[in-house]
Amino acid sequence: METAKNKFSFHGDGGALFIIYLVNALLTFITLGIYSFWARVKVIKFIYQNTEFMSERFDYHGTGKERFTGFLKAAGIFIIFSLIMAGIFKLLSILFDQNIAQIIVTLIIYLIIVAFIPFILVGKERYRLSRSSWRNIRFKFTGNTKELFKEYIKGVLLCLITLGIYFPWFQCKVNKYFADHSQYGNQPFSYNADGKELFFIYLKGILLSIITLGIYNFWLRADLLKFYYKNLSFQNNKFSSEITGGIIFKTALISMLLVIFSFGIALPWVIIRNIKIYLNSINYKGNIDLSTIKADLDKKASALADGLSDAAGALDI
Amino acid sequence: MKKRTLMTDVEYFDGLTPISRKGYILPYMSNIQLVLQDESGKKENLYIKYDEITEISKLENKSKIELKGDGNLSANRLIIFREIETHNLINKYWAANKKSTIGSIFIKFRNLSNIKKAALAAILAPCTLILILLFFDKSYLLLPLSVDKKFGALVSENLLSNSNVIDNKVILRALENINTRIVPETSSYKYKIKLVKNPAINAFALPDGQIIIFTGLIAASKSPEEIAGVLAHEISHVELRHGIRQLIRVMGISYFTAIVIGVGFEGAEIPETISEIANILIYVKYSQEFEKEADLNAVSLLHEAGISIKGFISFFDRLIHNEKTPEILSWISTHPDNKTRSDYLKEKLKQEKFISGKLISNDNWLAVKKIINNI
């Protein structure tokens, strides 16, 4: 049987995105910032709805209301958290010296923030996939925080011990974790990569980047993207990417020039151009067997993790 | 009996499988009839109520109606068709079936094209700007004076810890004497003057009533009246609560530029740079406004105390000669340039109808200058 090659394509144009941006900026201003949650959803929706695969568009179902309530909950959590920390600080400064209390409380805060990172990563991916669809079937993320947390602790420790040599294997593990736990409907994606191969990609890339004063970095990025997609599959069919270092280099250079010489006004057009170039390079080798796919909804996914990272961003953490 | 209506071919996704079914819809005022046909020609009838619709949208030439899911598996359902008349009709019925007026206004706004939305928003934006300027800028009135005092104490702690504070009784007493004459009777601040060893010609006030004067300023002054002008300017900053107002403005401006510039493009660096530049420019503009306000208020304070503003003016006039800043840079400076300041003060001088007496004795002034020159 001949294997079909299905490409991704993008149909959005910069003018439309520019107008969305304009409406967003004005409405956000009028509502003193509250509209920003709806504004962000508008942009994501625009990008998803203009992305096509096998003659059907993707869609995004997140709502501004969800994002807003997620943010409010997160803000509540932050307030309670800082009150508790203030309480602990008061208590410790009675028991010990004020400076010691400050050091202990700072340490506790950092530890909690680090422990929260996997939770936020998983929560965001769960929310994003549960609100993404194609042919009106939602995606789903099934990974749990504990697993990612273990992977991170192990990976970071091994990277430290091996002076970074372990990093390519760590990256493969993280990619595998995210891909293997992603589903379209009830069917999972899968990622199987060889850390050794990635190690040599990095080795070659870093050495040549040093020799070429960083210019080879664009080609390294192309190699990394190709490596990612060729190891990703769905229904036993593989993806692939045709991107090249030359394309990435040219795109980055043109983007930079356009943005600088238009004082940022060309940004929407530049974004569209970038999305087009990256999406059009992705292939899926084969056809998707739709008949075996059933809906599998993630009803518990919420925008809380996004809210937490929004709130953290607002506090500049 | 139902009236005849537009019959439109549709594609229907039930949200349970990715495979769509073909059929047609008949939109009525009270509901939409959906007829699904399978390959054998067997028909299935579904009736959709308008309150099941969550969204109606159009992308290129495809219209899309999103429906709440039915049953336990609450996957949303989707109807896709291409006829624009049907799209408009269903939209009209949907808005008409909304029970609340807010709901139907909301739908009407959502159905506007993006360009119309932008136009409408562009009309509303200046109104918001005025509201912000009116209310937001007055919001400091809601904060009690104790906030200014705490804020000032906090700043001075950081500021003075690395400075060389000089505790010279003669100079401080002379400065206090001038200061007490200028401070309005109604003032609720306790002023405290601090002398800091620094050759720069500068002085500033903290929101809690601390006035910090550099030795360089006293060295550059030719008369007690000149110092009185500077003190009146600093007292005005405190009385008009410029410190806390500046803080509110800086926070407000950075909030607004951050939310308006780059919303939806999180992670892109360009909008951040643009908003930072915007921040600085607006900040500078406001800061110049405060300086002018303090200058004009200083004139009133001096006049009420029976002190001529001639000293205040001569101080600026002398600075003009020493000025090194090219004029083109003045619009990014936090203060109006000295020439401008001297000009509007000279305008005020015309109102001066009294002859002022001596602020401090000649001997006292000479003693102050002598000590300053030896520090």
XYZ file of C-alpha atoms in Angstrom:
692
model
C 0.000 0.000 0.000
C 1.260 3.434 -0.879
C 1.773 5.639 2.124
C 0.044 8.984 1.886
C 1.871 12.088 3.042
C -0.330 14.546 4.880
C 0.877 18.076 5.409
C -0.164 20.699 7.880
C -1.123 24.053 6.430
C -1.894 27.469 7.847
C -4.397 29.913 6.354
C -4.368 32.904 8.676
C -3.262 36.287 7.379
C -1.433 39.063 9.170
C -4.095 41.706 8.521
C -6.749 39.695 10.346
C -4.411 39.071 13.266
C -3.519 42.754 13.355
C -7.197 43.716 13.687
C -7.692 41.116 16.413
C -4.708 42.631 18.165
C -6.165 46.128 17.811
C -9.568 45.107 19.202
C -7.842 43.227 22.013
C -5.678 46.178 22.989
C -8.610 48.621 23.002
C -11.019 46.343 24.862
C -8.342 45.419 27.387
C -7.769 49.102 28.004
C -11.487 49.878 28.318
C -12.024 47.045 30.802
C -8.931 48.035 32.802
C -7.210 44.758 31.967
C -9.958 42.247 32.655
C -10.520 41.597 28.949
C -6.924 40.363 28.571
C -8.081 36.839 29.430
C -10.606 36.892 26.584
C -8.038 38.592 24.359
C -5.543 35.788 24.756
C -8.185 33.199 23.935
C -9.046 35.146 20.753
C -5.467 34.898 19.494
C -5.140 31.181 20.286
C -8.507 30.507 18.612
C -7.408 32.400 15.531
C -4.251 30.328 15.246
C -5.983 26.983 15.821
C -8.896 27.682 13.490
C -6.514 28.578 10.703
C -4.468 25.409 11.057
C -5.531 22.668 8.675
C -4.748 18.976 8.563
C -6.343 16.478 6.147
C -8.775 19.188 4.930
C -10.116 19.867 8.430
C -9.341 22.764 10.739
C -8.312 22.546 14.356
C -10.306 24.415 16.972
C -9.748 25.850 20.417
C -12.534 25.794 23.010
C -10.968 27.567 25.973
C -12.939 30.595 27.125
C -11.986 33.918 28.618
C -14.308 33.197 31.526
C -12.421 30.001 32.371
C -9.087 31.787 32.186
C -10.402 34.624 34.320
C -11.803 32.362 37.062
C -8.563 30.352 36.921
C -6.667 33.558 37.548
C -8.952 34.632 40.392
C -8.550 31.256 42.112
C -4.798 31.441 41.647
C -4.727 34.962 43.075
C -6.647 33.669 46.106
C -4.119 30.871 46.539
C -1.279 33.394 46.336
C -2.855 35.603 48.985
C -3.416 32.691 51.373
C 0.098 31.417 50.656
C 1.702 34.762 51.426
C -0.353 35.114 54.622
C 0.831 31.676 55.765
C 4.429 32.596 54.923
C 4.084 35.862 56.835
C 2.755 33.868 59.807
C 5.673 31.415 59.654
C 8.083 34.341 59.433
C 6.561 35.970 62.541
C 6.731 32.685 64.431
C 10.328 31.983 63.414
C 11.491 35.477 64.256
C 10.202 34.968 67.800
C 12.078 31.662 68.067
C 15.275 32.678 66.243
C 16.983 35.779 64.970
C 15.102 37.794 62.310
C 17.819 37.170 59.705
C 17.684 33.412 60.208
C 13.888 33.524 59.948
C 14.207 35.381 56.659
C 16.634 32.822 55.234
C 14.400 29.899 56.272
C 11.228 31.486 54.848
C 12.990 32.370 51.561
C 14.185 28.773 51.277
C 10.684 27.411 51.928
C 9.236 29.734 49.274
C 11.822 28.655 46.690
C 11.264 24.974 47.431
C 7.512 25.366 47.045
C 7.939 27.256 43.765
C 10.241 24.514 42.408
C 7.773 21.846 43.523
C 5.013 23.769 41.767
C 6.727 23.833 38.355
C 5.770 20.250 37.322
C 2.243 20.889 38.588
C 1.967 23.979 36.407
C 3.485 22.243 33.360
C 1.067 19.319 33.645
C -1.921 21.527 34.467
C -1.297 23.816 31.503
C -0.873 20.918 29.069
C -4.031 19.248 30.409
C -6.039 22.410 29.978
C -4.603 23.163 26.535
C -5.196 19.693 25.104
C -8.650 19.309 26.673
C -9.660 22.548 24.917
C -8.121 21.621 21.550
C -10.033 19.708 18.928
C -9.930 18.410 15.399
C -13.076 17.099 13.672
C -14.871 18.019 16.902
C -12.934 15.430 18.904
C -10.916 16.760 21.791
C -7.314 16.026 22.623
C -6.419 14.894 26.123
C -3.413 14.871 28.394
C -3.242 11.955 30.829
C 0.116 12.536 32.505
C 0.302 13.016 36.248
C 2.426 15.434 38.214
C 4.171 12.833 40.374
C 5.649 11.018 37.401
C 6.977 14.228 35.846
C 8.319 15.347 39.199
C 10.307 12.098 39.604
C 11.609 12.420 36.056
C 12.750 15.971 36.763
C 14.502 15.198 40.051
C 16.290 12.223 38.475
C 17.151 14.136 35.302
C 18.460 17.246 37.022
C 20.591 15.209 39.444
C 22.072 13.055 36.656
C 22.760 16.138 34.545
C 24.651 17.671 37.470
C 26.669 14.494 38.146
C 27.565 13.951 34.469
C 28.275 17.654 33.898
C 25.437 17.938 31.401
C 26.235 14.862 29.305
C 22.998 13.232 30.467
C 20.923 16.162 29.122
C 20.011 14.613 25.695
C 18.709 11.465 27.408
C 16.785 13.647 29.863
C 15.255 15.619 27.007
C 14.147 12.376 25.293
C 12.526 11.222 28.532
C 10.625 14.499 28.988
C 9.474 14.503 25.351
C 8.373 10.903 25.732
C 6.482 11.734 28.899
C 4.543 14.531 27.216
C 3.889 12.726 23.900
C 2.991 9.329 25.349
C 0.442 10.959 27.639
C -1.159 12.989 24.862
C -4.198 11.570 23.150
C -6.382 12.438 20.223
C -9.752 11.208 21.422
C -8.979 7.898 23.063
C -5.774 7.171 21.119
C -2.324 8.146 22.347
C 0.625 9.618 20.529
C 3.933 7.921 21.053
C 7.518 9.048 21.161
C 10.496 6.732 20.948
C 13.899 8.303 20.675
C 17.481 7.267 21.179
C 19.344 9.508 23.603
C 22.661 8.582 22.010
C 21.584 9.923 18.617
C 20.452 13.171 20.237
C 23.755 13.367 22.096
C 25.684 13.362 18.825
C 23.324 15.939 17.322
C 24.112 18.219 20.269
C 27.830 17.445 20.149
C 28.072 18.286 16.438
C 25.798 21.303 16.862
C 27.682 22.813 19.790
C 31.125 22.252 18.254
C 30.112 23.754 14.903
C 28.308 26.633 16.660
C 31.543 27.519 18.419
C 33.534 27.389 15.181
C 30.939 29.438 13.241
C 30.471 31.947 16.079
C 26.918 30.810 16.762
C 25.580 30.828 13.205
C 25.346 27.040 13.136
C 22.863 27.325 16.004
C 20.055 27.687 13.410
C 21.048 24.369 11.845
C 21.187 22.764 15.288
C 17.626 23.935 15.878
C 16.561 22.391 12.575
C 18.232 19.093 13.524
C 16.473 19.136 16.901
C 13.069 19.726 15.315
C 13.647 16.964 12.763
C 14.766 14.620 15.523
C 11.639 15.376 17.541
C 9.171 14.811 14.705
C 10.750 11.683 13.244
C 10.400 9.995 16.623
C 6.805 11.075 17.126
C 3.995 8.845 15.894
C 0.250 8.407 16.006
C -1.561 5.197 15.092
C 1.865 3.729 14.215
C 2.439 6.333 11.521
C 5.372 8.662 11.905
C 5.619 12.403 11.636
C 8.533 14.160 9.997
C 9.789 17.679 9.506
C 11.365 19.094 6.367
C 12.691 22.211 8.051
C 16.290 23.201 7.314
C 18.782 25.423 9.088
C 18.784 27.706 6.063
C 15.023 28.243 6.318
C 15.210 28.956 10.061
C 18.122 31.350 9.542
C 16.347 33.210 6.744
C 13.057 33.356 8.678
C 14.696 34.692 11.818
C 16.648 37.308 9.899
C 13.643 38.557 7.898
C 11.442 38.559 11.031
C 13.932 40.651 12.921
C 14.349 43.184 10.124
C 10.586 43.490 9.555
C 9.862 44.070 13.239
C 12.659 46.581 13.718
C 11.933 48.660 10.636
C 8.178 48.739 11.251
C 8.631 49.646 14.952
C 6.830 46.462 15.935
C 3.734 47.035 13.786
C 4.655 44.145 11.485
C 4.642 41.748 14.433
C 1.293 40.076 13.538
C 2.514 39.460 9.973
C 5.804 38.130 11.258
C 4.016 35.752 13.628
C 1.827 34.445 10.790
C 4.862 33.992 8.535
C 6.689 32.035 11.228
C 3.730 29.778 11.971
C 3.311 29.073 8.242
C 6.938 28.161 7.754
C 7.134 25.869 10.768
C 3.726 24.196 10.236
C 4.136 23.641 6.510
C 7.324 21.708 7.156
C 5.548 19.026 9.234
C 4.366 15.828 7.548
C 2.351 12.884 8.739
C 3.141 9.698 6.844
C -0.078 7.792 6.430
C -3.782 8.281 6.895
C -5.602 8.463 10.161
C -8.089 5.679 10.706
C -10.998 7.746 11.974
C -13.310 4.795 12.524
C -11.369 3.521 15.533
C -11.280 6.856 17.311
C -13.750 7.661 20.069
C -14.166 10.767 22.202
C -12.455 10.735 25.587
C -13.116 13.921 27.520
C -11.090 15.309 30.373
C -13.780 16.929 32.473
C -11.511 17.881 35.345
C -9.000 19.908 33.332
C -9.081 23.498 34.519
C -7.380 26.794 33.830
C -6.002 26.964 37.374
C -2.411 26.174 36.333
C -2.590 28.876 33.660
C -4.001 31.182 36.297
C -1.110 30.367 38.608
C 1.463 31.136 35.971
C -0.432 34.327 35.021
C -0.479 35.379 38.669
C 3.197 34.490 39.045
C 3.916 36.495 35.901
C 2.044 39.458 37.347
C 4.233 39.255 40.435
C 7.306 38.794 38.213
C 8.385 35.540 39.854
C -48.226 25.370 11.331
C -44.608 26.302 10.829
C -43.672 28.692 8.055
C -41.454 27.607 5.215
C -37.800 28.296 5.959
C -34.349 27.996 4.450
C -33.288 24.410 3.922
C -29.535 24.063 4.156
C -27.168 21.143 3.707
C -24.997 20.536 6.727
C -22.252 18.384 8.107
C -22.903 17.201 11.670
C -20.297 16.137 14.226
C -21.801 14.471 17.277
C -18.612 14.899 19.333
C -18.360 11.151 19.990
C -16.516 10.135 16.842
C -14.422 12.147 14.387
C -16.618 10.982 11.509
C -19.257 13.456 10.428
C -22.781 12.769 9.192
C -24.541 14.492 6.305
C -27.975 16.044 6.475
C -29.829 19.333 6.333
C -31.262 21.903 8.732
C -34.496 23.898 8.803
C -34.170 26.902 11.151
C -37.444 28.065 12.762
C -38.159 30.830 15.241
C -38.522 28.411 18.164
C -36.021 25.714 17.221
C -33.846 24.268 14.480
C -34.856 21.030 12.843
C -31.889 18.851 11.974
C -32.463 15.964 9.581
C -29.640 13.425 9.334
C -29.461 10.923 6.483
C -27.285 7.849 6.384
C -26.041 6.160 3.216
C -29.067 3.898 2.924
C -31.295 6.993 2.911
C -32.693 6.413 6.376
C -33.612 9.701 8.072
C -33.216 10.787 11.677
C -34.879 13.910 13.071
C -33.368 16.094 15.812
C -34.780 19.330 17.236
C -32.309 21.869 18.568
C -33.426 24.565 20.977
C -31.708 27.935 20.785
C -30.488 27.784 24.363
C -28.419 24.718 23.410
C -26.290 26.914 21.144
C -23.046 28.030 22.730
C -21.535 29.806 19.764
C -22.184 30.734 16.165
C -19.144 31.685 14.181
C -17.947 32.040 10.636
C -14.558 31.262 9.213
C -13.938 32.020 5.562
C -17.064 30.568 3.893
C -17.883 28.003 6.562
C -20.425 28.720 9.280
C -20.231 26.824 12.513
C -22.846 26.289 15.206
C -21.558 24.850 18.432
C -24.064 23.037 20.619
C -23.940 21.811 24.182
C -23.446 18.084 24.377
C -26.411 15.873 25.105
C -26.478 13.068 27.620
C -23.750 12.180 30.085
C -20.837 12.504 27.718
C -20.932 16.270 27.473
C -18.919 16.498 24.251
C -20.112 19.510 22.328
C -21.767 18.968 18.960
C -21.057 20.864 15.800
C -23.045 21.816 12.725
C -21.187 23.107 9.692
C -22.748 24.694 6.593
C -21.946 27.272 3.928
C -25.056 29.426 3.291
C -24.695 32.975 4.573
C -28.506 33.595 4.621
C -28.959 30.641 6.947
C -26.136 31.908 9.119
C -27.762 35.329 9.459
C -31.208 33.879 10.082
C -30.031 31.548 12.841
C -28.045 34.378 14.376
C -31.170 36.554 14.426
C -33.306 33.831 16.008
C -30.569 33.043 18.529
C -30.355 36.670 19.701
C -34.183 36.915 19.795
C -34.405 33.797 21.951
C -31.975 35.156 24.563
C -34.012 35.901 27.650
C -31.868 38.669 29.095
C -31.303 41.919 27.204
C -27.636 41.881 28.252
C -27.350 38.470 26.622
C -28.741 39.681 23.321
C -26.653 42.881 23.342
C -23.639 40.701 23.990
C -24.461 38.501 21.005
C -24.998 41.545 18.806
C -21.580 42.873 19.783
C -19.979 39.498 19.176
C -21.513 39.309 15.716
C -19.951 42.571 14.619
C -16.999 42.248 12.291
C -13.627 42.813 13.880
C -13.235 46.125 12.081
C -16.543 47.394 13.494
C -15.529 46.143 16.923
C -12.253 48.031 16.633
C -14.096 51.212 15.609
C -16.529 50.916 18.526
C -13.723 50.213 20.958
C -11.736 53.142 19.573
C -14.641 55.434 20.442
C -14.908 54.036 23.969
C -11.176 54.084 24.674
C -10.831 57.891 25.068
C -13.787 57.848 27.498
C -11.931 55.281 29.572
C -8.787 57.371 29.372
C -10.682 60.368 30.777
C -12.200 58.234 33.525
C -8.778 56.910 34.425
C -7.301 60.397 34.509
C -10.191 61.645 36.634
C -10.477 58.817 39.123
C -7.327 56.770 39.033
C -5.191 59.860 39.382
C -7.232 60.968 42.402
C -7.100 57.548 44.026
C -4.309 58.746 46.340
C -7.017 60.617 48.268
C -8.287 57.225 49.432
C -4.938 56.462 51.044
C -4.421 57.884 54.534
C -1.388 60.122 55.198
C 0.122 57.359 57.309
C 0.872 55.518 54.049
C 2.981 58.462 52.836
C 4.797 58.499 56.143
C 5.573 54.768 56.071
C 6.608 54.951 52.424
C 8.929 57.897 53.186
C 10.486 56.157 56.173
C 11.125 53.077 54.024
C 12.811 55.101 51.280
C 14.930 57.155 53.684
C 16.192 54.028 55.404
C 17.653 52.775 52.133
C 18.709 56.179 50.939
C 20.488 57.599 53.954
C 22.256 54.406 55.007
C 24.889 54.974 52.329
C 25.056 58.745 52.599
C 27.299 60.989 54.605
C 24.772 62.821 56.813
C 26.219 65.946 58.385
C 24.958 67.036 61.764
C 25.958 70.688 61.914
C 23.847 72.663 64.403
C 24.454 76.114 62.848
C 23.423 75.151 59.312
C 20.518 72.977 60.387
C 19.142 75.686 62.697
C 19.350 78.256 59.890
C 17.582 75.898 57.474
C 14.926 74.992 60.053
C 14.258 78.675 60.661
C 13.651 79.318 56.971
C 11.612 76.150 56.658
C 9.293 76.917 59.591
C 8.370 80.232 58.011
C 7.323 78.588 54.762
C 5.422 75.522 56.022
C 1.676 76.286 55.913
C -0.140 76.401 59.250
C -2.585 73.715 58.182
C 0.193 71.226 57.415
C -0.154 67.793 58.991
C 3.489 66.882 58.433
C 6.443 67.130 60.784
C 9.301 68.417 58.650
C 12.849 67.334 59.281
C 15.831 68.629 57.335
C 18.876 66.473 56.699
C 22.147 67.719 55.278
C 24.081 65.279 53.108
C 27.651 65.775 51.930
C 27.481 65.750 48.139
C 28.798 68.285 45.619
C 25.698 68.012 43.384
C 23.287 70.993 43.375
C 20.268 69.039 44.495
C 17.617 68.604 47.147
C 14.656 66.302 47.475
C 11.751 65.586 49.732
C 10.482 62.256 51.011
C 6.724 61.684 51.434
C 7.010 61.632 55.237
C 8.287 65.233 55.405
C 12.020 64.622 55.410
C 13.861 67.120 53.243
C 17.343 66.150 52.140
C 19.657 68.931 51.032
C 23.058 68.403 49.447
C 25.929 70.560 50.621
C 26.503 71.428 46.952
C 23.172 73.244 46.815
C 23.982 75.490 49.771
C 27.434 76.156 48.346
C 25.839 77.209 45.056
C 23.257 79.501 46.698
C 23.955 83.235 46.856
C 21.245 84.196 49.379
C 18.910 82.652 52.003
C 16.002 83.540 49.663
C 17.379 81.162 47.056
C 17.390 78.361 49.606
C 13.891 79.399 50.678
C 12.756 78.890 47.059
C 14.189 75.391 46.957
C 12.694 74.524 50.352
C 9.275 75.830 49.294
C 9.478 73.641 46.199
C 10.312 70.562 48.283
C 7.628 71.337 50.890
C 5.135 71.575 48.027
C 6.085 68.063 46.860
C 5.282 66.789 50.342
C 2.071 68.795 50.854
C 0.745 67.833 47.407
C 1.646 64.200 48.128
C 3.661 63.864 44.931
C 5.619 60.882 46.264
C 2.669 58.581 46.687
C 0.977 59.971 43.570
C 4.113 59.256 41.572
C 4.191 55.717 42.961
C 0.551 55.134 41.991
C 1.215 56.564 38.539
C 4.304 54.456 37.916
C 2.446 51.321 38.957
C -0.619 52.298 36.953
C 1.305 53.232 33.822
C 3.344 50.054 33.816
C 0.156 48.051 34.420
C -1.673 49.677 31.520
C 1.169 49.541 29.031
C 1.838 45.924 29.990
C -1.777 44.872 29.472
C -2.417 46.864 26.316
C 0.823 46.341 24.443
C 1.414 42.726 23.600
C -1.731 41.114 24.979
C -2.022 37.733 23.288
C 1.641 37.717 22.296
C 3.012 36.508 25.605
C 6.626 35.497 25.373
C 7.457 37.818 22.501
C 10.197 40.254 23.445
C 9.365 43.113 21.088
C 6.104 44.170 22.818
C 7.953 44.170 26.128
C 10.606 46.524 24.818
C 7.969 48.791 23.318
C 6.021 48.923 26.564
C 9.174 49.720 28.526
C 9.934 52.681 26.268
C 6.317 53.847 26.522
C 6.544 53.561 30.314
C 9.559 55.822 30.511
C 8.119 58.463 28.178
C 4.792 58.671 30.025
C 6.579 58.659 33.373
C 8.792 61.549 32.316
C 5.811 63.519 31.065
C 3.978 63.119 34.383
C 7.069 63.851 36.389
C 7.522 67.210 34.600
C 3.909 68.015 35.435
C 4.530 67.425 39.138
C 7.636 69.602 39.094
C 5.724 72.491 37.587
C 2.915 72.017 40.097
C 5.468 72.122 42.939
C 7.074 75.290 41.505
C 3.751 77.112 41.315
C 2.690 75.964 44.759
C 6.070 77.106 46.081
C 5.267 80.593 44.797
C 2.036 80.652 46.841
C 3.801 79.342 49.946
C 6.551 81.945 49.658
C 4.073 84.747 49.094
C 1.966 83.689 52.064
C 5.112 83.718 54.184
C 5.962 87.178 52.869
C 9.111 85.997 51.081
C 9.963 87.294 47.625
C 10.413 84.742 44.841
C 13.286 86.751 43.365
C 15.731 84.388 45.052
C 13.933 81.365 43.625
C 14.217 82.871 40.127
C 17.852 83.943 40.416
C 18.706 80.391 41.470
C 17.336 78.989 38.194
C 18.823 81.798 36.150
C 22.263 80.930 37.430
C 21.728 77.248 36.689
C 20.873 78.092 33.061
C 24.402 79.376 32.566
C 25.945 76.213 33.957
C 23.602 73.956 32.060
C 25.202 71.295 29.940
C 22.086 69.378 28.835
C 21.296 70.083 25.185
C 17.758 71.365 24.727
C 16.781 68.380 22.596
C 17.180 66.116 25.635
C 14.766 68.078 27.806
C 11.761 65.996 26.735
C 13.304 62.912 28.296
C 14.264 64.731 31.471
C 12.146 64.332 34.606
C 12.256 68.098 35.250
C 11.214 70.965 32.971
C 14.341 72.775 31.777
C 15.581 75.666 33.919
C 14.821 78.310 31.290
C 11.146 77.297 31.204
C 10.980 77.248 34.971
C 12.570 80.657 35.291
C 10.168 82.031 32.643
C 6.935 81.005 34.309
C 8.243 82.119 37.683
C 9.033 85.569 36.260
C 5.419 85.714 35.106
C 4.410 85.149 38.760
C 6.816 87.817 39.972
C 4.520 90.465 38.495
C 1.917 89.618 41.171
C 4.375 90.364 43.934
C 3.254 93.614 45.643
C 5.161 93.510 48.963
C 8.701 94.127 50.130
C 10.096 91.171 52.013
C 12.224 91.453 55.124
C 15.335 89.480 55.960
C 14.986 85.725 56.413
C 18.028 85.251 58.592
C 20.695 87.683 59.753
C 23.693 88.436 57.565
C 26.040 87.074 60.198
C 24.127 83.849 60.352
C 24.221 83.480 56.547
C 27.938 84.193 56.379
C 28.552 81.615 59.125
C 26.593 79.026 57.158
C 28.550 79.721 53.955
C 31.835 79.574 55.806
C 31.077 76.157 57.313
C 29.846 74.795 53.979
C 33.020 75.819 52.209
C 35.083 73.915 54.762
C 33.105 70.661 54.559
